[in-house]
Tab-separated table of C-alpha atoms and ligand atoms in Angstrom:
chain	number	residue	atom	x	y	z
A	1	MET	CA	72.034	107.199	100.502
A	2	ASP	CA	74.013	104.112	99.451
A	3	ARG	CA	75.717	105.175	96.187
A	4	TYR	CA	78.181	102.300	96.099
A	5	GLU	CA	79.385	101.228	92.660
A	6	HIS	CA	81.262	98.049	91.802
A	7	HIS	CA	85.080	98.194	91.512
A	8	ASP	CA	87.013	95.354	89.883
A	9	TYR	CA	90.391	96.745	88.833
A	10	TYR	CA	91.987	93.400	87.920
A	11	LEU	CA	88.880	91.858	86.327
A	12	LEU	CA	88.664	89.343	89.138
A	13	ASP	CA	84.983	88.832	88.402
A	14	ASP	CA	86.268	86.555	85.631
A	15	LEU	CA	87.271	84.136	88.413
A	16	LEU	CA	83.699	83.955	89.710
A	17	THR	CA	80.885	81.749	88.438
A	18	GLU	CA	77.519	83.119	87.341
A	19	GLU	CA	76.109	81.749	90.613
A	20	HIS	CA	78.698	83.677	92.644
A	21	LYS	CA	77.750	86.904	90.869
A	22	LEU	CA	74.051	86.240	91.367
A	23	ILE	CA	74.611	85.654	95.095
A	24	ARG	CA	76.565	88.908	95.290
A	25	ASP	CA	73.995	90.929	93.360
A	26	THR	CA	71.136	89.559	95.436
A	27	ALA	CA	72.916	90.325	98.720
A	28	ARG	CA	73.950	93.792	97.540
A	29	ALA	CA	70.474	94.751	96.351
A	30	TRP	CA	68.875	93.597	99.616
A	31	LEU	CA	71.478	95.411	101.741
A	32	LYS	CA	71.096	98.655	99.773
A	33	LYS	CA	67.319	98.547	100.188
A	34	GLU	CA	66.931	97.230	103.715
A	35	VAL	CA	70.111	97.862	105.713
A	36	SER	CA	71.955	100.900	104.345
A	37	PRO	CA	69.004	103.240	105.120
A	38	ILE	CA	68.787	102.183	108.793
A	39	ILE	CA	72.367	101.403	109.761
A	40	GLU	CA	73.450	104.878	110.895
A	41	GLU	CA	70.491	105.166	113.249
A	42	ALA	CA	71.121	101.685	114.649
A	43	TYR	CA	74.756	102.663	115.191
A	44	GLU	CA	73.829	105.881	116.969
A	45	LYS	CA	71.332	104.077	119.196
A	46	ALA	CA	73.861	101.263	119.761
A	47	GLU	CA	71.292	98.626	118.848
A	48	PHE	CA	71.461	95.602	116.621
A	49	PRO	CA	68.555	96.023	114.147
A	50	LYS	CA	66.775	92.734	114.812
A	51	GLN	CA	64.250	93.365	112.059
A	52	ILE	CA	66.915	92.440	109.490
A	53	ILE	CA	67.263	88.852	110.795
A	54	PRO	CA	64.766	87.252	108.342
A	55	GLY	CA	66.362	89.151	105.447
A	56	LEU	CA	69.837	88.001	106.448
A	57	ALA	CA	68.532	84.433	106.410
A	58	SER	CA	66.955	84.976	102.992
A	59	ILE	CA	70.281	85.996	101.371
A	60	GLY	CA	71.997	82.929	102.845
A	61	ALA	CA	73.993	84.826	105.483
A	62	PHE	CA	73.356	82.238	108.211
A	63	GLY	CA	75.540	79.210	107.547
A	64	PRO	CA	76.131	79.749	103.812
A	65	TYR	CA	78.066	76.470	103.517
A	66	ILE	CA	75.802	74.381	105.773
A	67	PRO	CA	74.269	71.540	103.706
A	68	GLU	CA	70.660	71.836	102.604
A	69	LYS	CA	69.873	68.699	104.623
A	70	TYR	CA	70.281	70.847	107.743
A	71	GLY	CA	68.420	73.856	106.383
A	72	GLY	CA	71.474	75.708	105.063
A	73	PRO	CA	71.976	77.023	101.524
A	74	GLY	CA	74.782	74.507	100.795
A	75	LEU	CA	77.021	77.065	99.059
A	76	ASP	CA	80.789	76.926	98.479
A	77	GLN	CA	83.502	78.823	100.350
A	78	ILE	CA	83.820	81.587	97.751
A	79	SER	CA	80.067	82.261	98.037
A	80	TYR	CA	80.429	82.444	101.814
A	81	GLY	CA	83.230	84.982	101.366
A	82	ILE	CA	81.241	87.033	98.882
A	83	ILE	CA	78.286	87.277	101.270
A	84	MET	CA	80.588	88.399	104.117
A	85	GLN	CA	82.133	91.015	101.804
A	86	GLU	CA	78.737	92.456	100.937
A	87	LEU	CA	77.627	92.535	104.586
A	88	GLU	CA	80.780	94.219	105.826
A	89	ARG	CA	80.681	96.796	103.037
A	90	VAL	CA	77.608	98.067	104.859
A	91	ASP	CA	78.673	97.455	108.475
A	92	SER	CA	81.156	95.205	110.286
A	93	GLY	CA	78.603	94.659	113.063
A	94	VAL	CA	76.107	93.152	110.641
A	95	ARG	CA	78.838	90.865	109.302
A	96	SER	CA	79.753	90.018	112.905
A	97	THR	CA	76.251	88.842	113.709
A	98	SER	CA	76.320	86.651	110.651
A	99	SER	CA	79.886	85.395	111.290
A	100	VAL	CA	79.026	84.316	114.806
A	101	GLN	CA	75.810	82.604	113.750
A	102	SER	CA	77.501	80.856	110.793
A	103	SER	CA	81.047	80.017	111.789
A	104	LEU	CA	80.972	80.035	115.552
A	105	VAL	CA	77.575	78.473	116.268
A	106	MET	CA	76.370	76.525	113.213
A	107	TYR	CA	79.860	75.351	112.227
A	108	PRO	CA	80.686	73.612	115.562
A	109	ILE	CA	77.212	72.051	115.742
A	110	TRP	CA	77.638	70.800	112.173
A	111	LYS	CA	81.249	69.605	112.591
A	112	TYR	CA	81.341	68.447	116.211
A	113	GLY	CA	77.651	67.902	117.014
A	114	SER	CA	75.602	64.697	117.076
A	115	GLU	CA	73.038	64.073	114.336
A	116	GLU	CA	70.273	64.865	116.855
A	117	GLN	CA	71.918	68.214	117.719
A	118	ARG	CA	72.294	69.053	114.007
A	119	MET	CA	68.650	68.311	113.239
A	120	LYS	CA	67.427	70.112	116.356
A	121	PHE	CA	69.389	73.349	116.006
A	122	LEU	CA	70.752	73.928	112.484
A	123	PRO	CA	67.487	74.501	110.545
A	124	LYS	CA	66.296	77.044	113.134
A	125	LEU	CA	69.675	78.806	113.118
A	126	ALA	CA	69.679	78.919	109.300
A	127	SER	CA	66.254	80.568	109.246
A	128	GLY	CA	67.083	83.021	112.021
A	129	GLU	CA	64.372	81.621	114.294
A	130	PHE	CA	67.209	80.902	116.723
A	131	MET	CA	70.158	83.264	117.143
A	132	GLY	CA	73.392	81.998	118.666
A	133	SER	CA	76.517	83.252	120.394
A	134	PHE	CA	79.985	81.784	121.012
A	135	GLY	CA	81.682	81.950	124.382
A	136	LEU	CA	85.442	81.517	124.372
A	137	THR	CA	86.902	84.767	125.771
A	138	GLU	CA	86.861	85.351	129.534
A	139	PRO	CA	87.624	88.472	131.562
A	140	ASP	CA	91.133	87.160	132.343
A	141	HIS	CA	91.730	85.066	129.210
A	142	GLY	CA	91.527	86.753	125.799
A	143	SER	CA	94.492	85.961	123.555
A	144	ASN	CA	95.254	82.929	125.715
A	145	PRO	CA	91.981	80.983	125.808
A	146	SER	CA	93.695	77.805	127.008
A	147	GLY	CA	93.851	79.419	130.467
A	148	MET	CA	90.039	79.565	130.734
A	149	THR	CA	88.477	78.836	134.113
A	150	THR	CA	84.837	78.241	133.090
A	151	ASN	CA	84.220	74.622	134.036
A	152	PHE	CA	81.663	71.863	134.356
A	153	LYS	CA	81.249	68.872	136.622
A	154	ASP	CA	79.617	65.574	135.779
A	155	MET	CA	76.651	65.238	138.153
A	156	GLY	CA	75.483	61.878	136.823
A	157	ASP	CA	72.354	62.879	134.910
A	158	HIS	CA	73.557	66.398	133.886
A	159	TYR	CA	76.575	68.719	133.854
A	160	LEU	CA	76.897	71.632	136.287
A	161	LEU	CA	78.412	74.680	134.552
A	162	ASN	CA	80.071	77.627	136.324
A	163	GLY	CA	82.050	80.626	135.110
A	164	ALA	CA	81.708	83.675	132.869
A	165	LYS	CA	82.497	84.718	129.316
A	166	MET	CA	83.041	88.323	128.265
A	167	TRP	CA	82.935	90.325	125.031
A	168	ILE	CA	80.430	87.986	123.424
A	169	SER	CA	78.760	89.092	120.175
A	170	ASN	CA	74.978	88.453	120.012
A	171	SER	CA	74.914	87.439	123.703
A	172	PRO	CA	72.171	89.848	124.862
A	173	PHE	CA	69.559	88.366	122.528
A	174	CYS	CA	70.889	84.881	121.783
A	175	ASP	CA	68.613	81.873	122.100
A	176	LEU	CA	71.582	79.574	122.625
A	177	ALA	CA	75.312	79.805	123.185
A	178	VAL	CA	78.110	77.442	122.196
A	179	VAL	CA	80.255	77.646	125.327
A	180	TRP	CA	83.804	76.349	125.757
A	181	ALA	CA	84.535	75.036	129.251
A	182	LYS	CA	86.881	72.630	131.013
A	183	ASP	CA	85.818	69.280	132.431
A	184	GLU	CA	87.172	68.001	135.738
A	185	SER	CA	90.381	66.824	134.051
A	186	GLY	CA	90.964	70.258	132.463
A	187	ARG	CA	89.998	69.189	128.920
A	188	ILE	CA	88.098	71.808	126.882
A	189	HIS	CA	84.650	70.844	125.494
A	190	GLY	CA	81.826	72.682	123.743
A	191	LEU	CA	78.404	72.809	125.409
A	192	ILE	CA	75.159	74.157	123.979
A	193	VAL	CA	73.621	76.376	126.659
A	194	GLU	CA	70.030	77.427	125.985
A	195	ARG	CA	68.254	80.583	127.123
A	196	GLY	CA	65.913	79.777	129.972
A	197	MET	CA	68.295	77.378	131.708
A	198	GLU	CA	68.314	78.413	135.345
A	199	GLY	CA	71.430	80.379	136.367
A	200	PHE	CA	72.273	81.455	132.786
A	201	THR	CA	72.263	85.236	132.204
A	202	THR	CA	73.517	87.485	129.387
A	203	PRO	CA	74.106	91.075	130.588
A	204	GLU	CA	74.788	93.572	127.796
A	205	THR	CA	78.066	95.509	127.587
A	206	HIS	CA	77.498	99.240	127.148
A	207	GLY	CA	79.774	102.157	126.280
A	208	LYS	CA	81.338	100.758	123.088
A	209	TRP	CA	82.560	103.303	120.533
A	210	SER	CA	83.041	100.483	118.042
A	211	LEU	CA	80.725	97.865	116.529
A	212	ARG	CA	77.736	99.696	117.982
A	213	ALA	CA	75.224	98.071	115.618
A	214	SER	CA	76.208	94.667	117.022
A	215	ALA	CA	75.097	93.637	120.512
A	216	THR	CA	77.919	92.531	122.807
A	217	GLY	CA	77.635	91.131	126.304
A	218	GLU	CA	78.606	88.522	128.848
A	219	LEU	CA	77.556	84.924	129.356
A	220	VAL	CA	77.300	84.162	133.065
A	221	PHE	CA	76.857	80.619	134.389
A	222	ASP	CA	75.862	80.202	138.002
A	223	ASN	CA	75.383	76.484	138.657
A	224	VAL	CA	73.669	75.972	135.301
A	225	LYS	CA	72.350	72.425	134.828
A	226	VAL	CA	73.213	71.499	131.252
A	227	PRO	CA	71.622	68.297	129.887
A	228	LYS	CA	74.218	65.727	128.882
A	229	GLU	CA	72.849	65.623	125.338
A	230	ASN	CA	73.996	69.276	124.939
A	231	LEU	CA	77.724	68.422	124.993
A	232	LEU	CA	79.290	68.482	121.507
A	233	PRO	CA	80.646	64.935	121.229
A	234	GLY	CA	82.746	65.170	118.049
A	235	LYS	CA	85.827	67.091	119.167
A	236	SER	CA	87.462	68.365	122.364
A	237	GLY	CA	90.610	70.312	123.232
A	238	LEU	CA	91.567	73.867	122.242
A	239	GLY	CA	91.711	72.817	118.587
A	240	ALA	CA	87.893	72.546	118.600
A	241	PRO	CA	87.148	76.261	119.168
A	242	LEU	CA	90.201	77.255	117.125
A	243	GLY	CA	88.789	75.272	114.187
A	244	CYS	CA	85.652	77.439	114.352
A	245	LEU	CA	87.843	80.535	114.423
A	246	ASP	CA	89.489	79.432	111.179
A	247	SER	CA	86.110	79.641	109.480
A	248	ALA	CA	85.216	83.001	111.027
A	249	ARG	CA	88.652	84.519	110.339
A	250	TYR	CA	88.340	83.438	106.712
A	251	GLY	CA	85.016	85.316	106.562
A	252	ILE	CA	86.633	88.409	108.066
A	253	ALA	CA	89.366	88.330	105.413
A	254	TRP	CA	86.650	88.665	102.769
A	255	GLY	CA	84.488	90.998	104.815
A	256	THR	CA	87.089	93.666	105.377
A	257	ILE	CA	87.687	93.945	101.630
A	258	GLY	CA	84.061	95.101	101.526
A	259	THR	CA	84.778	97.826	104.077
A	260	ALA	CA	87.861	98.943	102.163
A	261	LEU	CA	85.912	99.028	98.887
A	262	ASP	CA	83.200	101.167	100.454
A	263	CYS	CA	85.753	103.663	101.797
A	264	TYR	CA	87.578	103.761	98.454
A	265	ASP	CA	84.338	104.162	96.511
A	266	SER	CA	83.233	107.045	98.708
A	267	ALA	CA	86.651	108.758	98.582
A	268	LEU	CA	86.904	108.426	94.805
A	269	ARG	CA	83.448	109.935	94.265
A	270	TYR	CA	83.979	112.719	96.807
A	271	SER	CA	87.352	113.666	95.347
A	272	LYS	CA	85.819	114.091	91.895
A	273	GLU	CA	82.941	116.198	93.226
A	274	ARG	CA	84.774	118.377	95.768
A	275	ILE	CA	86.254	121.560	94.266
A	276	GLN	CA	89.164	123.406	95.928
A	277	PHE	CA	91.564	125.880	94.346
A	278	GLY	CA	89.298	125.871	91.281
A	279	LYS	CA	89.429	122.177	90.440
A	280	PRO	CA	88.306	118.773	91.766
A	281	ILE	CA	90.618	117.631	94.542
A	282	ALA	CA	91.000	114.341	92.555
A	283	GLY	CA	93.279	116.392	90.288
A	284	PHE	CA	95.917	116.912	93.008
A	285	GLN	CA	98.821	114.473	93.046
A	286	LEU	CA	98.616	113.903	96.802
A	287	ILE	CA	94.954	112.818	96.536
A	288	GLN	CA	95.759	110.586	93.560
A	289	LYS	CA	98.556	108.957	95.565
A	290	LYS	CA	96.071	108.041	98.291
A	291	LEU	CA	93.481	106.707	95.831
A	292	ALA	CA	96.023	104.782	93.736
A	293	GLU	CA	97.505	103.147	96.824
A	294	MET	CA	94.034	102.231	98.060
A	295	ILE	CA	93.018	100.371	94.918
A	296	THR	CA	96.442	98.698	94.748
A	297	GLU	CA	96.110	97.370	98.298
A	298	ILE	CA	92.494	96.306	97.724
A	299	THR	CA	93.487	94.430	94.569
A	300	LYS	CA	96.341	92.622	96.340
A	301	ALA	CA	93.973	91.631	99.151
A	302	GLN	CA	91.340	90.433	96.682
A	303	MET	CA	93.856	88.175	94.966
A	304	LEU	CA	95.199	86.782	98.259
A	305	THR	CA	91.700	86.113	99.507
A	306	TRP	CA	90.331	84.577	96.323
A	307	ARG	CA	93.260	82.131	96.345
A	308	LEU	CA	92.592	81.371	100.000
A	309	GLY	CA	88.976	80.659	99.094
A	310	VAL	CA	90.019	78.151	96.444
A	311	LEU	CA	92.375	76.447	98.906
A	312	ARG	CA	89.677	76.367	101.571
A	313	GLU	CA	87.159	74.896	99.163
A	314	GLU	CA	89.717	72.187	98.332
A	315	GLY	CA	90.338	71.606	102.061
A	316	ARG	CA	93.960	72.721	101.685
A	317	ALA	CA	93.998	76.140	103.430
A	318	THR	CA	96.113	76.101	106.593
A	319	SER	CA	95.228	77.992	109.764
A	320	ALA	CA	98.386	80.062	109.301
A	321	GLN	CA	97.357	81.063	105.776
A	322	ILE	CA	93.995	82.190	107.158
A	323	SER	CA	95.762	84.198	109.882
A	324	MET	CA	97.886	85.962	107.267
A	325	ALA	CA	94.827	86.996	105.260
A	326	LYS	CA	92.819	88.095	108.321
A	327	ARG	CA	95.713	90.184	109.599
A	328	ASN	CA	96.621	91.718	106.258
A	329	ASN	CA	93.095	92.586	105.206
A	330	VAL	CA	91.907	94.146	108.464
A	331	ASP	CA	95.035	96.293	108.595
A	332	MET	CA	94.607	97.221	104.931
A	333	ALA	CA	90.971	98.221	105.480
A	334	LEU	CA	91.791	100.273	108.577
A	335	LYS	CA	94.543	102.200	106.780
A	336	ILE	CA	92.227	102.836	103.820
A	337	ALA	CA	89.460	104.048	106.144
A	338	ARG	CA	91.890	106.555	107.704
A	339	GLU	CA	93.057	107.839	104.302
A	340	ALA	CA	89.474	108.014	103.000
A	341	ARG	CA	88.513	110.041	106.069
A	342	GLN	CA	91.203	112.568	105.223
A	343	ILE	CA	90.059	112.850	101.602
A	344	HIS	CA	86.555	113.732	102.859
A	345	GLY	CA	87.968	116.591	104.959
A	346	ALA	CA	85.587	117.741	107.692
A	347	MET	CA	82.680	115.927	106.042
A	348	GLY	CA	84.525	112.713	106.757
A	349	ILE	CA	83.825	112.922	110.470
A	350	THR	CA	80.051	113.071	110.008
A	351	ASN	CA	77.461	110.319	109.669
A	352	GLU	CA	76.675	111.482	106.134
A	353	TYR	CA	79.426	109.090	105.123
A	354	SER	CA	80.120	105.596	106.427
A	355	ILE	CA	83.876	106.184	106.803
A	356	MET	CA	84.131	106.985	110.534
A	357	ARG	CA	81.715	104.171	111.365
A	358	HIS	CA	83.840	101.728	109.367
A	359	MET	CA	87.012	103.044	110.995
A	360	MET	CA	85.648	102.652	114.505
A	361	ASN	CA	84.255	99.194	113.695
A	362	LEU	CA	87.603	98.039	112.380
A	363	GLU	CA	89.197	98.775	115.761
A	364	SER	CA	87.170	95.797	117.059
A	365	VAL	CA	87.825	93.677	114.009
A	366	ILE	CA	91.588	94.139	114.384
A	367	THR	CA	91.279	92.863	117.978
A	368	TYR	CA	88.708	90.092	117.876
A	369	GLU	CA	89.188	86.663	116.344
A	370	GLY	CA	92.847	87.008	117.355
A	371	THR	CA	94.603	90.365	117.610
A	372	HIS	CA	96.834	91.814	114.884
A	373	ASP	CA	99.937	90.811	116.829
A	374	ILE	CA	98.716	87.305	117.688
A	375	HIS	CA	98.239	86.635	113.970
A	376	LEU	CA	101.755	87.889	113.309
A	377	LEU	CA	103.019	85.426	115.924
A	378	ILE	CA	101.022	82.634	114.276
A	379	THR	CA	102.844	83.388	110.992
A	380	GLY	CA	106.127	83.596	112.905
A	381	LYS	CA	105.540	80.202	114.466
A	382	ASP	CA	104.556	78.718	111.106
A	383	ILE	CA	107.689	79.857	109.286
A	384	THR	CA	110.224	79.270	112.085
A	385	GLY	CA	108.660	76.350	113.894
A	386	ILE	CA	109.148	78.212	117.195
A	387	ALA	CA	106.182	79.552	119.210
A	388	ALA	CA	106.808	83.040	120.625
A	389	PHE	CA	103.519	83.411	122.519
A	390	GLU	CA	105.104	82.968	125.933
B	1	TGC	P1	98.496	75.704	120.517
B	1	TGC	O1	99.318	74.837	121.398
B	1	TGC	O2	99.150	76.423	119.383
B	1	TGC	O3	97.280	74.848	119.909
B	1	TGC	C1	96.412	74.103	120.750
B	1	TGC	C2	95.746	73.055	119.881
B	1	TGC	O4	94.937	73.692	118.885
B	1	TGC	C3	95.394	73.355	117.567
B	1	TGC	N1	95.249	74.577	116.761
B	1	TGC	C4	94.275	74.736	115.874
B	1	TGC	N2	93.306	73.910	115.477
B	1	TGC	C5	92.452	74.374	114.540
B	1	TGC	N3	92.545	75.624	114.041
B	1	TGC	C6	93.507	76.489	114.447
B	1	TGC	N4	93.546	77.736	113.979
B	1	TGC	C7	94.447	76.055	115.400
B	1	TGC	N5	95.506	76.628	116.021
B	1	TGC	C8	95.987	75.693	116.865
B	1	TGC	C9	96.829	72.930	117.761
B	1	TGC	O5	97.237	72.055	116.734
B	1	TGC	C10	96.752	72.218	119.102
B	1	TGC	O6	96.144	70.944	118.907
B	1	TGC	P2	96.595	69.673	119.789
B	1	TGC	O7	95.778	68.549	119.261
B	1	TGC	O8	98.070	69.549	119.547
B	1	TGC	O9	96.287	70.028	121.215
B	1	TGC	O10	97.702	76.701	121.447
B	1	TGC	P3	98.171	77.935	122.312
B	1	TGC	O11	97.518	77.823	123.641
B	1	TGC	O12	99.680	78.085	122.271
B	1	TGC	O13	97.488	79.170	121.583
B	1	TGC	C11	97.788	79.529	120.323
B	1	TGC	C12	97.100	80.883	119.976
B	1	TGC	C13	97.623	82.028	120.817
B	1	TGC	C14	97.441	81.144	118.518
B	1	TGC	C15	95.583	80.739	120.146
B	1	TGC	O14	95.224	80.557	121.433
B	1	TGC	C16	94.813	81.905	119.556
B	1	TGC	O15	94.481	81.896	118.370
B	1	TGC	N6	94.492	82.958	120.387
B	1	TGC	C17	93.616	84.033	119.941
B	1	TGC	C18	92.284	83.873	120.615
B	1	TGC	C19	91.154	84.265	119.727
B	1	TGC	O16	91.270	84.382	118.502
B	1	TGC	N7	89.988	84.434	120.311
B	1	TGC	C20	88.824	84.709	119.549
B	1	TGC	C21	87.574	84.598	120.390
B	1	TGC	S1	86.087	84.507	119.461
B	1	TGC	C22	85.895	86.036	118.807
B	1	TGC	O17	86.681	86.908	118.909
B	1	TGC	C23	84.648	86.221	118.057
B	1	TGC	S2	84.385	87.799	117.433
B	1	TGC	C24	83.216	87.378	116.324
B	1	TGC	C25	82.539	88.472	115.653
B	1	TGC	O18	81.836	89.264	116.318
B	1	TGC	O19	82.665	88.520	114.398
B	2	FAD	P1	94.517	90.631	125.501
B	2	FAD	O1	94.665	89.183	125.190
B	2	FAD	O2	94.572	91.040	126.923
B	2	FAD	O3	95.617	91.432	124.671
B	2	FAD	C1	95.946	92.788	124.981
B	2	FAD	C2	97.142	93.182	124.100
B	2	FAD	O4	98.263	92.330	124.421
B	2	FAD	C3	96.888	93.000	122.611
B	2	FAD	O5	97.503	94.031	121.894
B	2	FAD	C4	97.568	91.674	122.287
B	2	FAD	O6	97.973	91.580	120.923
B	2	FAD	C5	98.744	91.708	123.246
B	2	FAD	N1	99.228	90.376	123.548
B	2	FAD	C6	98.579	89.375	124.222
B	2	FAD	N2	99.336	88.285	124.280
B	2	FAD	C7	100.487	88.572	123.621
B	2	FAD	C8	101.668	87.834	123.320
B	2	FAD	N3	101.795	86.553	123.676
B	2	FAD	N4	102.648	88.461	122.644
B	2	FAD	C9	102.516	89.747	122.230
B	2	FAD	N5	101.422	90.497	122.479
B	2	FAD	C10	100.423	89.909	123.163
B	2	FAD	N6	85.197	86.642	122.105
B	2	FAD	C11	84.407	85.518	122.070
B	2	FAD	O7	84.756	84.486	122.613
B	2	FAD	N7	83.205	85.539	121.427
B	2	FAD	C12	82.732	86.647	120.793
B	2	FAD	O8	81.639	86.618	120.193
B	2	FAD	C13	83.528	87.837	120.825
B	2	FAD	N8	83.059	88.996	120.279
B	2	FAD	C14	83.769	90.158	120.448
B	2	FAD	C15	83.197	91.371	120.044
B	2	FAD	C16	83.890	92.562	120.243
B	2	FAD	C17	83.260	93.854	119.849
B	2	FAD	C18	85.188	92.543	120.802
B	2	FAD	C19	85.962	93.824	120.975
B	2	FAD	C20	85.747	91.350	121.223
B	2	FAD	C21	85.039	90.148	121.067
B	2	FAD	N9	85.550	88.936	121.565
B	2	FAD	C22	84.782	87.786	121.506
B	2	FAD	C23	86.788	88.917	122.321
B	2	FAD	C24	88.054	88.956	121.485
B	2	FAD	O9	88.280	87.747	120.835
B	2	FAD	C25	89.226	89.330	122.393
B	2	FAD	O10	89.047	90.688	122.741
B	2	FAD	C26	90.568	89.110	121.744
B	2	FAD	O11	90.814	87.726	121.557
B	2	FAD	C27	91.720	89.732	122.540
B	2	FAD	O12	91.616	89.440	123.885
B	2	FAD	P2	91.707	90.622	124.999
B	2	FAD	O13	90.776	91.698	124.596
B	2	FAD	O14	91.541	89.984	126.315
B	2	FAD	O15	93.159	91.194	124.818
């Protein structure tokens, strides 16, 4: 049962508008009713629960900031963050599905697409009729996507696409994929590849102990004929996919606060209910140390992330600021999940509590969208002016 209660130690709700709170309450109520009761089973079966797609669309989780003209809810950046926080409080995999759809598929079509591409794809992606995936990572190019070998040739009336992407969220069931590939001169472009195009397959990746309620797979291109109108015309070069990552990483910074809050909430309640040595374990100093440090770290992350949201809304957030928040908050959430697991004792390893699921999920979140160490190097480059990637 989802017994989550709201925690706002520094009265940060005062910084939100009534609309923000309404968006949060609506998302939370829907998640408690429709997703919390089924998420453990989906995780055990290692299946994305597709039946929640229309509900995700109804709470604005697909392209929260996409203008209404294109079928989106037209919300601000704080609202986007709030929705991601609510989703990830329940499961990082559910937030992942929404992140990919919103920031890695809808965002590039909105920002780099033609008006025809926007009108054709965005309304169906906003409603969940179409689900998308984003292909940047390759088997031999993860942290260093500029080395990608997936490529396309201009054949006159179409492009011929060859190569493979790996570790792609939503790939097994996606209707379309935004794929990053090099042209004959080695310049990176985005192409919209649609299911049904001959030579395009999406084998699922099995055996994950993390993010099991999110489907992950490959995107394989074997002489795929891509119509010329499917190339994103607005931006090319590595900065194009990295711009999408800025939006998704920002969502993760908010999302992982949700995971941390859920672990803290569960640990606080358990410690007040669990009796050892004749009193609630919440009465022992060592348990209080854990709980006090958790809420301190959550509060610091909330303040960092709210400020980032304001800067992003104003168009002033830098990529390096986003990296700092993504890195800090995922690490914070993972440490809190580990401490919360200890407070739950043996019960903490079971599926009666969401702690172990969150902890295992966060092992993906700390790796994807740029690893923990890559984000540290991004901060290092930003403050010294010297890149230490190679
Ligand atoms: P570098 O020379 O630094 O930059 C190349 C060009 O890109 C520009 N740029 C950015 N533009 C927009 N946003 C950013 N965040 C940007 N960072 C850099 C830069 O200005 C430059 O532009 P130009 O015009 O001068 O060419 O590139 P580099 O090759 O040295 O690489 C830098 C590095 C290592 C930081 C970058 O490659 C990186 O971030 N690597 C991590 C890869 C990554 O995050 N992959 C994520 C794959 S998608 C995913 O994981 C989805 S999971 C989703 C889910 O399920 O939730
Ligand atoms: P590597 O790049 O091989 O890194 C291995 C280790 O080496 C890491 O610890 C890393 O920090 C370290 N390292 C690498 N380079 C340096 C350096 N210069 N200095 C110091 N240390 C370094 N990708 C997509 O494109 N689309 C998706 O939808 C997507 N979904 C994903 C879903 C899941 C569940 C997972 C696990 C991954 C997903 N990814 C996706 C891929 C993800 O972005 C990559 O896994 C990530 O970028 C890291 O790449 P890698 O796994 O190849 O690790």
